Phi, psi and omega in degrees: 000135176286162177293150178263144176273137176278136174284112189296325178297319179290322181297328179282335185266334186238149174228147179261132179280173180298329181272002175093004176279163183247124178271150178218159173276152180272149182278157173093023181251000190269325182206173185053054182275348182289332180281342185269142181287156178301323179297318180294318180295322179296319180290332179288341180293325184286144180288152175254174177248148177289143177295148182305323182292336180265348186301317182299319181294314183293322179295332174290327182285330180237074188292332186252011179271000000 
């Protein structure tokens, strides 16, 4: 089997945890922050996890992570 190429955009956006789950950054942190409450902005800092149904697709994009 030939080596697989990693999708670089996906590699920059996702990280795999020790248990094999995939971490992602949350959306809505880049602009128009004045309308958002401090509590909401604070919660957006923490990483989220990819849904189980999307994990298989993302793991194909980042095969060696």
